[in-house]
XYZ file of C-alpha atoms in Angstrom:
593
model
C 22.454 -0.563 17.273
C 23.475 1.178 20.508
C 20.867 2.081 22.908
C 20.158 5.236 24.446
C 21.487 5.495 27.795
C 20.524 8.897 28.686
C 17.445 8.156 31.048
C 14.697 5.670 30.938
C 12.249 7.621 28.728
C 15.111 7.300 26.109
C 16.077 3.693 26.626
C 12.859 2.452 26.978
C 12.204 4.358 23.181
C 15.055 3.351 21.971
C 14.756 -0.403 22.879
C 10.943 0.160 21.527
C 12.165 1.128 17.741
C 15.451 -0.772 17.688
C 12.881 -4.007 18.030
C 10.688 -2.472 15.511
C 13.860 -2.090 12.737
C 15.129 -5.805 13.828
C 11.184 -6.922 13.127
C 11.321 -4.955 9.283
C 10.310 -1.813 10.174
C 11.464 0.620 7.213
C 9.108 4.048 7.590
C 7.810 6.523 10.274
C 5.465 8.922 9.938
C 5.367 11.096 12.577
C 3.603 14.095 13.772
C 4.910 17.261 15.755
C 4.424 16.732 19.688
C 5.788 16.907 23.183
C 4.656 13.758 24.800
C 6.039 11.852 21.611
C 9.511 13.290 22.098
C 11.062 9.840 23.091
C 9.589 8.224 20.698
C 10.015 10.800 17.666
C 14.042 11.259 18.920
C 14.520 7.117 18.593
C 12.975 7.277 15.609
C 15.088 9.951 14.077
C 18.178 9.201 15.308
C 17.962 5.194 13.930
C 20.270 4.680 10.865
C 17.786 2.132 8.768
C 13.849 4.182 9.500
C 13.272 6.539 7.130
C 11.297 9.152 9.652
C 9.284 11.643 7.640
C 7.156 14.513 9.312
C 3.670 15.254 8.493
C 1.778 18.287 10.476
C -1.521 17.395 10.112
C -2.248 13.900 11.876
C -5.104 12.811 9.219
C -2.988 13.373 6.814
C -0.336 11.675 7.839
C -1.981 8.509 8.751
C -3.092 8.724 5.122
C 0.362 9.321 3.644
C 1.251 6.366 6.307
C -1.615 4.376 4.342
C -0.724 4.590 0.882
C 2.980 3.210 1.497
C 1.848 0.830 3.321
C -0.575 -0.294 0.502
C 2.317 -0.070 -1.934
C 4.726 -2.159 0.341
C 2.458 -4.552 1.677
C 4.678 -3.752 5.144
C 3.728 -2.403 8.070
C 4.623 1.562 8.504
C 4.746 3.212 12.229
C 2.529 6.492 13.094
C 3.596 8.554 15.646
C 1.811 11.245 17.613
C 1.171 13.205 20.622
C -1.321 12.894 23.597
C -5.313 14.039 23.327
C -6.806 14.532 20.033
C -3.980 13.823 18.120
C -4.609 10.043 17.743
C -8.640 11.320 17.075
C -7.253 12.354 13.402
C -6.153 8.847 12.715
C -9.393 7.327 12.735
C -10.638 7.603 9.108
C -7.704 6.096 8.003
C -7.422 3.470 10.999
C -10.671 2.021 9.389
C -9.626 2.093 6.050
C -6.671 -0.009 6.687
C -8.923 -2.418 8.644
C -11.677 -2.592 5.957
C -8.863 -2.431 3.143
C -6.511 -5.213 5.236
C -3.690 -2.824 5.207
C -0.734 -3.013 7.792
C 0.183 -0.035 10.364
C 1.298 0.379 13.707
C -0.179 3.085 15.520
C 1.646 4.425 18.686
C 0.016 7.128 20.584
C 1.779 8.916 23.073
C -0.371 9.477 26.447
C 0.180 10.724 29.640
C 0.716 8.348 32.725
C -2.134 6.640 34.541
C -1.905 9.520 37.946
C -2.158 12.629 35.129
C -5.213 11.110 33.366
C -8.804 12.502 34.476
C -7.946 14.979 36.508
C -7.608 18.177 33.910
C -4.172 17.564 32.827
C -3.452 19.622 29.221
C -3.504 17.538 26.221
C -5.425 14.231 27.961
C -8.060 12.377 27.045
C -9.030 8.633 26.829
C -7.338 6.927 24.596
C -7.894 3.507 25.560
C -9.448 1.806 22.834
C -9.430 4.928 20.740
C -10.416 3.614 17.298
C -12.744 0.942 19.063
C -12.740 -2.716 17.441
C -11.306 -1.259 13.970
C -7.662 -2.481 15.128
C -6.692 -5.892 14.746
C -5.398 -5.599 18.370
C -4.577 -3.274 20.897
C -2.150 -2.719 23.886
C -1.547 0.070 26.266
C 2.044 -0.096 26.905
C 4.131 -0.109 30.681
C 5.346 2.819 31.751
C 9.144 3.070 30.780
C 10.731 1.295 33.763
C 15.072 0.899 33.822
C 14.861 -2.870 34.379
C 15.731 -5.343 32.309
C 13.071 -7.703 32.658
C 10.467 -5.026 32.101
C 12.735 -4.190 28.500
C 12.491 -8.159 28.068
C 8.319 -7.745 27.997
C 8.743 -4.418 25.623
C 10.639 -6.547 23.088
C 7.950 -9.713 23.591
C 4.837 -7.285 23.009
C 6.221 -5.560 19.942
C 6.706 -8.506 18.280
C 3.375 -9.931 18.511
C 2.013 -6.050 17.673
C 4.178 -6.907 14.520
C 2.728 -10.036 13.837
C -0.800 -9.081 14.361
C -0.624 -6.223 11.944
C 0.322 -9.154 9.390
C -1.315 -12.282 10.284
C -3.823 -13.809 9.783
C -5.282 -10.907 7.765
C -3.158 -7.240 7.700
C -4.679 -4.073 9.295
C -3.853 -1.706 12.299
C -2.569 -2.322 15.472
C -2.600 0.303 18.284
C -0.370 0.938 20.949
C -1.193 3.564 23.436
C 2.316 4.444 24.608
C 2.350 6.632 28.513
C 5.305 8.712 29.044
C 6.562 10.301 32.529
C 8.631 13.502 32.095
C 11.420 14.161 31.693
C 10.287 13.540 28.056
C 13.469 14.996 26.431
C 16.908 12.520 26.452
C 18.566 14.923 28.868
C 21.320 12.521 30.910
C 20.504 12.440 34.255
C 22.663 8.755 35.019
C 19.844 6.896 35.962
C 19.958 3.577 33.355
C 23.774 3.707 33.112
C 23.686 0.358 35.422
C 22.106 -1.572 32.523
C 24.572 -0.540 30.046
C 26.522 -4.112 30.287
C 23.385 -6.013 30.653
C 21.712 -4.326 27.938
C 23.914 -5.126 24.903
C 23.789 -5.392 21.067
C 22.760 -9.587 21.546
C 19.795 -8.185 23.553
C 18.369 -7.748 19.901
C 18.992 -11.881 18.831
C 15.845 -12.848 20.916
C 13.791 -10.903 18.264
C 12.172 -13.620 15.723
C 10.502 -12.469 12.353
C 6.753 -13.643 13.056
C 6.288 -16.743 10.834
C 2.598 -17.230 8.887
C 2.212 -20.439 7.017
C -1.251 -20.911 5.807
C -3.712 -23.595 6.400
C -3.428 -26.165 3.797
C -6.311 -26.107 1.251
C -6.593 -28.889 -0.816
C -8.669 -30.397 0.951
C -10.647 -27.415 0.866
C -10.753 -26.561 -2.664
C -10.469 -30.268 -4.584
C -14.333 -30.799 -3.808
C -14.955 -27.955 -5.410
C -13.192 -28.060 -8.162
C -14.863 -30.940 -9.817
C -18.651 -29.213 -9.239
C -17.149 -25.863 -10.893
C -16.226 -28.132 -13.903
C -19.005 -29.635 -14.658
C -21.024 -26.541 -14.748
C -21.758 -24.735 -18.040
C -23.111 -21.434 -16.995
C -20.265 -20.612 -14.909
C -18.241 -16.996 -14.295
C -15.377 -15.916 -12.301
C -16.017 -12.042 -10.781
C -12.904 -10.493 -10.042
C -13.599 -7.449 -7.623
C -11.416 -4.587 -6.146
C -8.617 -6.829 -5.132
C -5.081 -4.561 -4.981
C -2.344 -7.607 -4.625
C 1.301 -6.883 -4.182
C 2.382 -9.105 -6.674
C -0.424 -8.131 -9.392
C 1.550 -10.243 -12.006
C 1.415 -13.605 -9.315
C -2.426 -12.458 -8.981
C -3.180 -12.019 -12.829
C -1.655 -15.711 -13.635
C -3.719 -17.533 -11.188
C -6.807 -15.463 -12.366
C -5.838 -17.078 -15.986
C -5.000 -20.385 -14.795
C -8.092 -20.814 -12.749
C -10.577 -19.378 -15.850
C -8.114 -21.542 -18.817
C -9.001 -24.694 -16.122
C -12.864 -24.691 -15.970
C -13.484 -22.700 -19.613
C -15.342 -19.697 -17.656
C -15.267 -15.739 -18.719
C -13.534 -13.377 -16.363
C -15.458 -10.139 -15.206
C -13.105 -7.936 -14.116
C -13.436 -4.650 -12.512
C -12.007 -1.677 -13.084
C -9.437 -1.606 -10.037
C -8.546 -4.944 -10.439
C -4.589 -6.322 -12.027
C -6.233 -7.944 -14.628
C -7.770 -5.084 -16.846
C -3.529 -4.225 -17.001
C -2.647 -7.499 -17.766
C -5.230 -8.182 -20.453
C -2.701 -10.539 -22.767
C -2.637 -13.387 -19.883
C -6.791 -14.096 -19.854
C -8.239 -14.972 -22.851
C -11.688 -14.588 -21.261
C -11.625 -11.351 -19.906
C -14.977 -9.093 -20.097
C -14.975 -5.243 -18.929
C -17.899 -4.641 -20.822
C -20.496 -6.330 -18.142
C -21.715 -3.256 -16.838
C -22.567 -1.823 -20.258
C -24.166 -5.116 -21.225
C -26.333 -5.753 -18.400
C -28.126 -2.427 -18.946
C -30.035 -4.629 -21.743
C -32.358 -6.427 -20.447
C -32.805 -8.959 -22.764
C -28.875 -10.033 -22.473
C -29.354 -9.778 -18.854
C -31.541 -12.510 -18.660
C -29.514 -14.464 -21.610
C -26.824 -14.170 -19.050
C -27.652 -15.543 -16.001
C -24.957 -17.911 -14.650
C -25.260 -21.174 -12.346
C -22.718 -20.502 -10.371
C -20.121 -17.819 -9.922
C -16.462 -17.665 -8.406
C -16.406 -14.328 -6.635
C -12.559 -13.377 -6.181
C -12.468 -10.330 -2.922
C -15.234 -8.139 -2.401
C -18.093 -7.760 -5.607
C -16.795 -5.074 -7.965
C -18.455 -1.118 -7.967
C -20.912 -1.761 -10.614
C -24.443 -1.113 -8.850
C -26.195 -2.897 -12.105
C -23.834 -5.840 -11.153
C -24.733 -6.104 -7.891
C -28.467 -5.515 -8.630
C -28.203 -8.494 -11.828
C -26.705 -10.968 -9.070
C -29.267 -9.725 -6.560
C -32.163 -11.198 -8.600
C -30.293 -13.538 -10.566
C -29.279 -15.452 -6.858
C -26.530 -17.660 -8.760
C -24.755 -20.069 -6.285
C -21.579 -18.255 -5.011
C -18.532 -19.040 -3.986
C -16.179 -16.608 -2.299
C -12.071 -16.905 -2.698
C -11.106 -15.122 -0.322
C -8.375 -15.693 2.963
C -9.478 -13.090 4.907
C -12.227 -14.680 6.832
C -14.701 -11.811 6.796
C -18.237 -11.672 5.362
C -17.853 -10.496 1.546
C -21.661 -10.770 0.543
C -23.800 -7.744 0.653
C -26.446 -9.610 -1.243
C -27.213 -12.268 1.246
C -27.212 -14.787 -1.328
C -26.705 -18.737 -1.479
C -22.887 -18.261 -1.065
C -20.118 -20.453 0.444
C -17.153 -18.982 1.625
C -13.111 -20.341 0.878
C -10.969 -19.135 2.836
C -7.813 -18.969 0.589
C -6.179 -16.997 -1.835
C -6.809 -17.386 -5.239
C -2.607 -18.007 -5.946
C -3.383 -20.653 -3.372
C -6.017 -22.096 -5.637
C -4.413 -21.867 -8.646
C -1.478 -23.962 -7.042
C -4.108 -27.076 -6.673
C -5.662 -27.054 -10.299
C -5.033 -30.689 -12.027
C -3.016 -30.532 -14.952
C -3.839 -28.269 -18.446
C -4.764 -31.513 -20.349
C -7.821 -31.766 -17.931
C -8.811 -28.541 -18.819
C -12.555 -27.847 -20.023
C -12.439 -26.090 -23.181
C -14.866 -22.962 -23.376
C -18.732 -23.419 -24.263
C -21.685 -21.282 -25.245
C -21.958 -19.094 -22.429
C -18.010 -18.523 -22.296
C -18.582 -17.500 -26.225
C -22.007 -15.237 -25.417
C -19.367 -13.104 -23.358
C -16.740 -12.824 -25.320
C -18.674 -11.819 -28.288
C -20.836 -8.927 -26.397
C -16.958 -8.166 -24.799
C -16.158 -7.825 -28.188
C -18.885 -5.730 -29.792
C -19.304 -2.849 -27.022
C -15.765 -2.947 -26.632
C -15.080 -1.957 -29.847
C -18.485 0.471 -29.975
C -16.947 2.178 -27.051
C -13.446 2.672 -27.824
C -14.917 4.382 -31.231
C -16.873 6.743 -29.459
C -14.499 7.611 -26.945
C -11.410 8.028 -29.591
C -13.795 10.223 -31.554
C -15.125 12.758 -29.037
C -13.216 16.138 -28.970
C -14.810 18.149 -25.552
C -13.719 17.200 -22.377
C -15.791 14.807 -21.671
C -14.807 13.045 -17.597
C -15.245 9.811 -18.870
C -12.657 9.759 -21.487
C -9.735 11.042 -18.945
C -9.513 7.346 -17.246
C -9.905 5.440 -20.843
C -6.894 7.823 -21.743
C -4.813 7.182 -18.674
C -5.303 3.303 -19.677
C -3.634 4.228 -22.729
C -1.033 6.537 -21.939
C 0.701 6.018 -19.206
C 4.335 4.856 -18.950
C 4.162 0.795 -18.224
C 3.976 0.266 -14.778
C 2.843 3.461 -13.125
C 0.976 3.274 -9.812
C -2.288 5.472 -10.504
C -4.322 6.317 -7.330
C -8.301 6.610 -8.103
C -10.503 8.980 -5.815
C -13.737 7.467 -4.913
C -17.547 8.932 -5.934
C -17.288 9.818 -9.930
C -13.380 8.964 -10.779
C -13.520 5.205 -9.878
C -17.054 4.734 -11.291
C -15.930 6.289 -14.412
C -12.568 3.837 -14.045
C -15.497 0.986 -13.922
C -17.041 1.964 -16.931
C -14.151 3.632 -19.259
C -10.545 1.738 -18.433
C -10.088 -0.245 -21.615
C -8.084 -3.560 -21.297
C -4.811 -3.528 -21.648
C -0.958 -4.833 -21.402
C 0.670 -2.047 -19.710
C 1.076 -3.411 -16.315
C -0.607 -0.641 -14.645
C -1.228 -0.812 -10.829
C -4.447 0.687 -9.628
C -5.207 1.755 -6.126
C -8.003 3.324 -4.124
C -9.571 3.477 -0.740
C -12.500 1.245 -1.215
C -12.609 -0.395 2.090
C -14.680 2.507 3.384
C -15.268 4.060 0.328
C -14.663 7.433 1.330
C -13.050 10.613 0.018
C -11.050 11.201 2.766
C -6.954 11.153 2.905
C -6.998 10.894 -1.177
C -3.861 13.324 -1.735
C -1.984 11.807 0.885
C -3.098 8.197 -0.096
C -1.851 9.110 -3.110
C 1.442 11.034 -1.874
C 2.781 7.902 0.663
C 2.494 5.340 -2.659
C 4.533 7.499 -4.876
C 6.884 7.689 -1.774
C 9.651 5.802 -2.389
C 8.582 4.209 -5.337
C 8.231 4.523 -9.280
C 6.174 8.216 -10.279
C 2.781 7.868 -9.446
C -0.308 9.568 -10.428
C -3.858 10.494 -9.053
C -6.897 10.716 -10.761
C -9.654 12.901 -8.669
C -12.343 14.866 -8.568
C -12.234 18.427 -7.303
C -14.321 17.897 -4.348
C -12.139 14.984 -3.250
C -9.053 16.801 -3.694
C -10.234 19.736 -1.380
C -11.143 17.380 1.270
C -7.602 16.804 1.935
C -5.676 19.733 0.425
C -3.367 19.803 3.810
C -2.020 16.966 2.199
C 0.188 19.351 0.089
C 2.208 20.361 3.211
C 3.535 16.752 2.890
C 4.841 17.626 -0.779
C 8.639 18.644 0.085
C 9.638 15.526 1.619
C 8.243 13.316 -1.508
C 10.606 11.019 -2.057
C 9.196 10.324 -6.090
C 6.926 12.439 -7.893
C 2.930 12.392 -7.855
C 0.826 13.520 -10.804
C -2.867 14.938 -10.065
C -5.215 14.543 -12.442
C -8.084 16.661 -11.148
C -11.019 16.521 -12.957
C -12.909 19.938 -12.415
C -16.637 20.224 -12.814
C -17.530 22.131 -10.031
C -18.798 20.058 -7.934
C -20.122 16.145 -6.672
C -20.955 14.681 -9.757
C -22.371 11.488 -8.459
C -25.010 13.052 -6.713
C -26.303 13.455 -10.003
C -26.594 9.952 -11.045
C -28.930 9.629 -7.924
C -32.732 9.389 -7.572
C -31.965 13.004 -5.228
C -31.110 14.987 -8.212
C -34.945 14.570 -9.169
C -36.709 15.584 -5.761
C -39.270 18.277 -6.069
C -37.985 20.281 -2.988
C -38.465 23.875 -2.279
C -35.713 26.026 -3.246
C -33.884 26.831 -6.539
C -30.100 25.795 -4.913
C -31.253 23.187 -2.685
C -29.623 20.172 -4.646
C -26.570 22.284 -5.260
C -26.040 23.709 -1.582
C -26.487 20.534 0.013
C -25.082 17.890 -2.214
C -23.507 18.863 -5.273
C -21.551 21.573 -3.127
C -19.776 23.651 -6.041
C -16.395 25.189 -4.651
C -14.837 28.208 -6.421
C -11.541 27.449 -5.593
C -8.784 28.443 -8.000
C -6.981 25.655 -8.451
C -3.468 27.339 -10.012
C -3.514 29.975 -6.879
C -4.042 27.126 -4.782
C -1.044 24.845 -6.455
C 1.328 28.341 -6.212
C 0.470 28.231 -2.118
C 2.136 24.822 -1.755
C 4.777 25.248 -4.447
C 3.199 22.781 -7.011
C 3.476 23.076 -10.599
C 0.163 23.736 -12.009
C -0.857 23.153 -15.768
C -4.794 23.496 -17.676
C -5.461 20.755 -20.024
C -7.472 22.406 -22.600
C -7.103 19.457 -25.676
C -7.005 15.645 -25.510
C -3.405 16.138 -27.281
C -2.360 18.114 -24.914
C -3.760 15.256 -21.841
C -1.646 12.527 -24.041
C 1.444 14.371 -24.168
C 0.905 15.318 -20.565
C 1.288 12.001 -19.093
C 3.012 9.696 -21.800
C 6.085 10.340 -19.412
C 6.567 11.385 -16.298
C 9.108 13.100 -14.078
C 10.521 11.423 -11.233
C 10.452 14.122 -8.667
C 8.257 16.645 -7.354
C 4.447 16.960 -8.005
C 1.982 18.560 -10.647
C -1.525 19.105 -11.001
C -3.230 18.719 -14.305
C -6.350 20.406 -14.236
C -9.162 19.108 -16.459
C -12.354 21.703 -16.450
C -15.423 19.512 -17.479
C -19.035 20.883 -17.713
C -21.314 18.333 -14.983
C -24.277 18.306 -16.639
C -23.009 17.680 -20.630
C -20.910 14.927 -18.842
C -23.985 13.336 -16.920
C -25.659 12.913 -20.817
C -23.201 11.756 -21.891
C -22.158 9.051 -19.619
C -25.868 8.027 -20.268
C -25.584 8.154 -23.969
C -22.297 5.935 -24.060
C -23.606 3.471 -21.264
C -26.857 2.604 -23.655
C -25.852 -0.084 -26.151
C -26.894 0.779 -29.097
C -29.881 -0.678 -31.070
C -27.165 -1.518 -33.738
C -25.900 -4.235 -31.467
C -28.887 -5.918 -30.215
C -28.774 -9.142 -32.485
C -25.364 -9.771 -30.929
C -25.690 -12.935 -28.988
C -27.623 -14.221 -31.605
C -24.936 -13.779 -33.542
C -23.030 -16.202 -31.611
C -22.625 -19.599 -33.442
């Protein structure tokens, strides 16, 4: 690449994103700005970063998010001085909790215009506090080669520590003196044959290699195979390589003969063929309490964080089973405070130290307890779901599951849509991918979550509710530079649904709206006027039929919004009616030879 010559705000940026391509970088999302000029006009004008504007900051770090997510690389943000950068935050911690890669440059005034009333200044040292993985204020540009030398050394370990050990956000706070446009003024033309194309060969790739585990997991192995009460809990893990993620999952649960609870954002739920011992049922079973207690396990192999299921969590709570955490990330994954152990490896890494198949341990008792309840309500469920004609929220995810093209990417908004992704998304061999924002949990950024993983990649779709959709409706304006197409699924019922499942929903407090006003908060939006605004093609699901044909295939540009209307309260009873196994199936585990 050639450098920009023009004046030191330009070669310093210029240096700044050449590094950043030579270190992988593919994507910028960047947000309108005058202090960012330099930076946004590198950006631009390099031949290998795709640079894609996004007005609203929030929105953009969400958009920056979801590719990111997809990619498993690092993408670059890019905004002004003052509250700009403020925007960022929600999705700043996200990609911390969720261990997501981005690399956050905010532009800022030099030291001498800080604190002293300049426009558009505030302090953004340490903006997002300890939710980075690490954080630099850059040098002010300086035309000197040894000061270009230090640029190149600190992006590089900014690059590295958005990777390594465990991905999330880096922050550089990036000071500009004016001129901030690349108007010529002759002052870096001196450096022009110091400064060449070689200056770029210095810049190394960080290497990772992890820690060697077998000694690690061996000991551990042999107590896991001796036990006969044993279960593997696969949580809200989103891999890159889902198929790599799936096989170890099978290889580890073939090896010690234990079932496979798997939630309903997790690979293996989409790659249902590979595992043998899968159960999505567990919620649904645990609600009796006689199989509860039939159930208890010894010990349990927690894979990530515990899955959404509140009755899970709750059944573990009491149970107190011995745990042991596969995870590499080196953070605290037990909200239960239980007798756990942590192993700090990947579960791929595991599988690659499990003896050979003929040591196996072939399935026992328990394994078959599982499998047969797996069986039963499985089968129970699908029935009633195939044979109910209103629109009924639950059934929309179950149908996704069973619709969709192989392969497609399908976003889930938090609150109702991934609980009822928990209860309803039927195993399968379709190779779906699932993703959502549960390392905060919140609504925030879904559309453009949603909009930056159908960037550049395969069609995507999203499956909200209305609430959540609202919440970020400026992520629309980011709709004509899609690169790939986005389906929304909204599911309309007028409000928070969740709030219903809660003990809240029952509190005698004065006032007939209360409950509605201040947590339900119905919004009379009109969804089709609202799609016509931003130019997106808008269509009412009235029939099942109509849901299937729908989404069966899927264009490969632009963006739609399917619009679901569901009544809240029929759906609440019946979540509750299909969630209650029925009396019919109560002799099951005794069925079980």
């Amino acid at each position: 690449m050639t450098f920009d010559f023009r004046n030191t705000n330009a070669l310093w940026a210029s240096v700044l994103v050449a590094t950043l391509a030579r270190l992988g970088l593919k994507t910028a999302v960047i947000s309108p700005g005058s202090r960012s000029t330099p930076l946004t006009v590198a950006l631009v004008s390099h031949p290998e970063i795709e640079a894609v504007p996004v007005l609203d900051e929030r929105s953009a770090a969400f958009f920056a998010l979801g590719l990111a997510r997809r990619t498993g690389q690092p993408v670059a943000l890019v905004c002004t001085s003052g509250t700009a950068g403020a925007n960022y935050y929600p999705a700043v911690i996200e990609a911390r909790e969720s261990r997501i890669p981005l690399l956050v440059l905010t532009a800022d005034r030099p030291p001498e215009l800080r604190d002293c009333a300049s426009g558009q200044t505030i302090d953004q040292q340490r903006l997002f506090g300890t939710f980075p993985n690490w954080y630099a204020e850059l040098a002010v540009p300086v035309a000197e080669l040894g000061m270009l030398r230090y640029l190149r050394q600190i992006l590089g370990q900014a690059w590295g520590r958005s990777l390594y050990p465990v991905a999330g956000p880096v922050h550089l706070n990036c000071p500009f003196r004016d001129p901030l446009a690349p108007i010529a003024d002759g002052s870096v033309t001196h450096l022009k044959d110091e400064l060449s194309d070689d200056f770029l060969a210095a810049v190394g790739v960080p290497a990772h290699e992890e820690v060697s585990t077998l000694g690690i997991a061996l000991p551990w192995l042999e107590t896991w195979r001796t036990c006969d009460r044993g279960l593997i809990i696969a949580g809200p893990v989103q891999p890159v390589d889902p198929l790599g993620y799936c096989k170890a999952v099978a290889a580890l649960a073939d090896y010690l003969g234990w079932p496979v609870l798997a939630e309903g954002l997790s690979p293996l739920r989409n790659a249902a063929g590979l595992n043998a011992s899968l159960v999505t049922t567990y919620d649904l079973a645990l609600r009796q309490p006689i199989w509860a207690k039939d159930l208890v396990p010894e010990q349990v192999i927690q894979l990530g964080p515990l899955p959404t299921s509140k009755r899970l969590r709750q059944w573990l709570q009491t149970a107190q089973p011995r745990r042991w955490v596969v995870d590499p990330g080196n953070t605290n994954l037990d909200p239960l405070h239980g007798p756990v152990t942590p192993l700090s490896l990947s579960v791929t890494t595991l599988a690659q130290v499990l003896p050979p198949v003929s040591e196996a341990r072939l399935p026992g008792c328990y394994h078959d307890q599982w499998l047969v309840l797996e069986a039963g309500l499985r089968q129970q469920l699908d029935r009633a779901l195939a044979d109910l004609d209103q629109l009924f929220e639950g059934k929309i995810p179950w149908l996704l599951a069973r619709s969709l093209p192989k392969e497609t990417a399908v976003v889930i908004a938090n609150s109702m849509s991934i609980r009822d992704v928990e209860w309803f998304w039927p195993p399968g061999d379709r190779a779906l991918r699932p993703y959502c924002n549960r390392g905060a949990n919140g609504i925030d950024g879904t559309l453009s979550t949603a909009l930056g993983i159908a960037h550049g990649g395969p069609p995507a779709v999203l499956l909200t509710g209305d609430l959540a959709l609202l919440h970020d409706t400026n992520g629309w304006l980011s709709v004509p530079r899609l690169r790939g197409h986005l389906t929304v699924v909204v599911v309309n019922n007028q409000g928070g649904g969740i709030f219903d499942q809660l003990p809240v929903a029952t509190l005698p407090v004065p006032g007939e709206r209360w409950f509605e006003d201040f947590f339900t908060t119905p919004q009379t939006v009109d969804l089709n006027r609202l799609c016509a605004a931003y130019g997106v093609n808008y269509e009412r699901v009235e029939t099942w039929s109509q849901l299937t044909a729908s989404v069966s295939s899927l264009p490969t540009t632009g963006v739609r919004l399917l619009e679901v209307r569901c009544d809240r309260t029929q759906s609440h009873n019946l979540r509750q009616q299909l969630l209650t196994p029925p009396e019919a199936l109560s002799n099951l585990l005794n069925q079980n030879p």
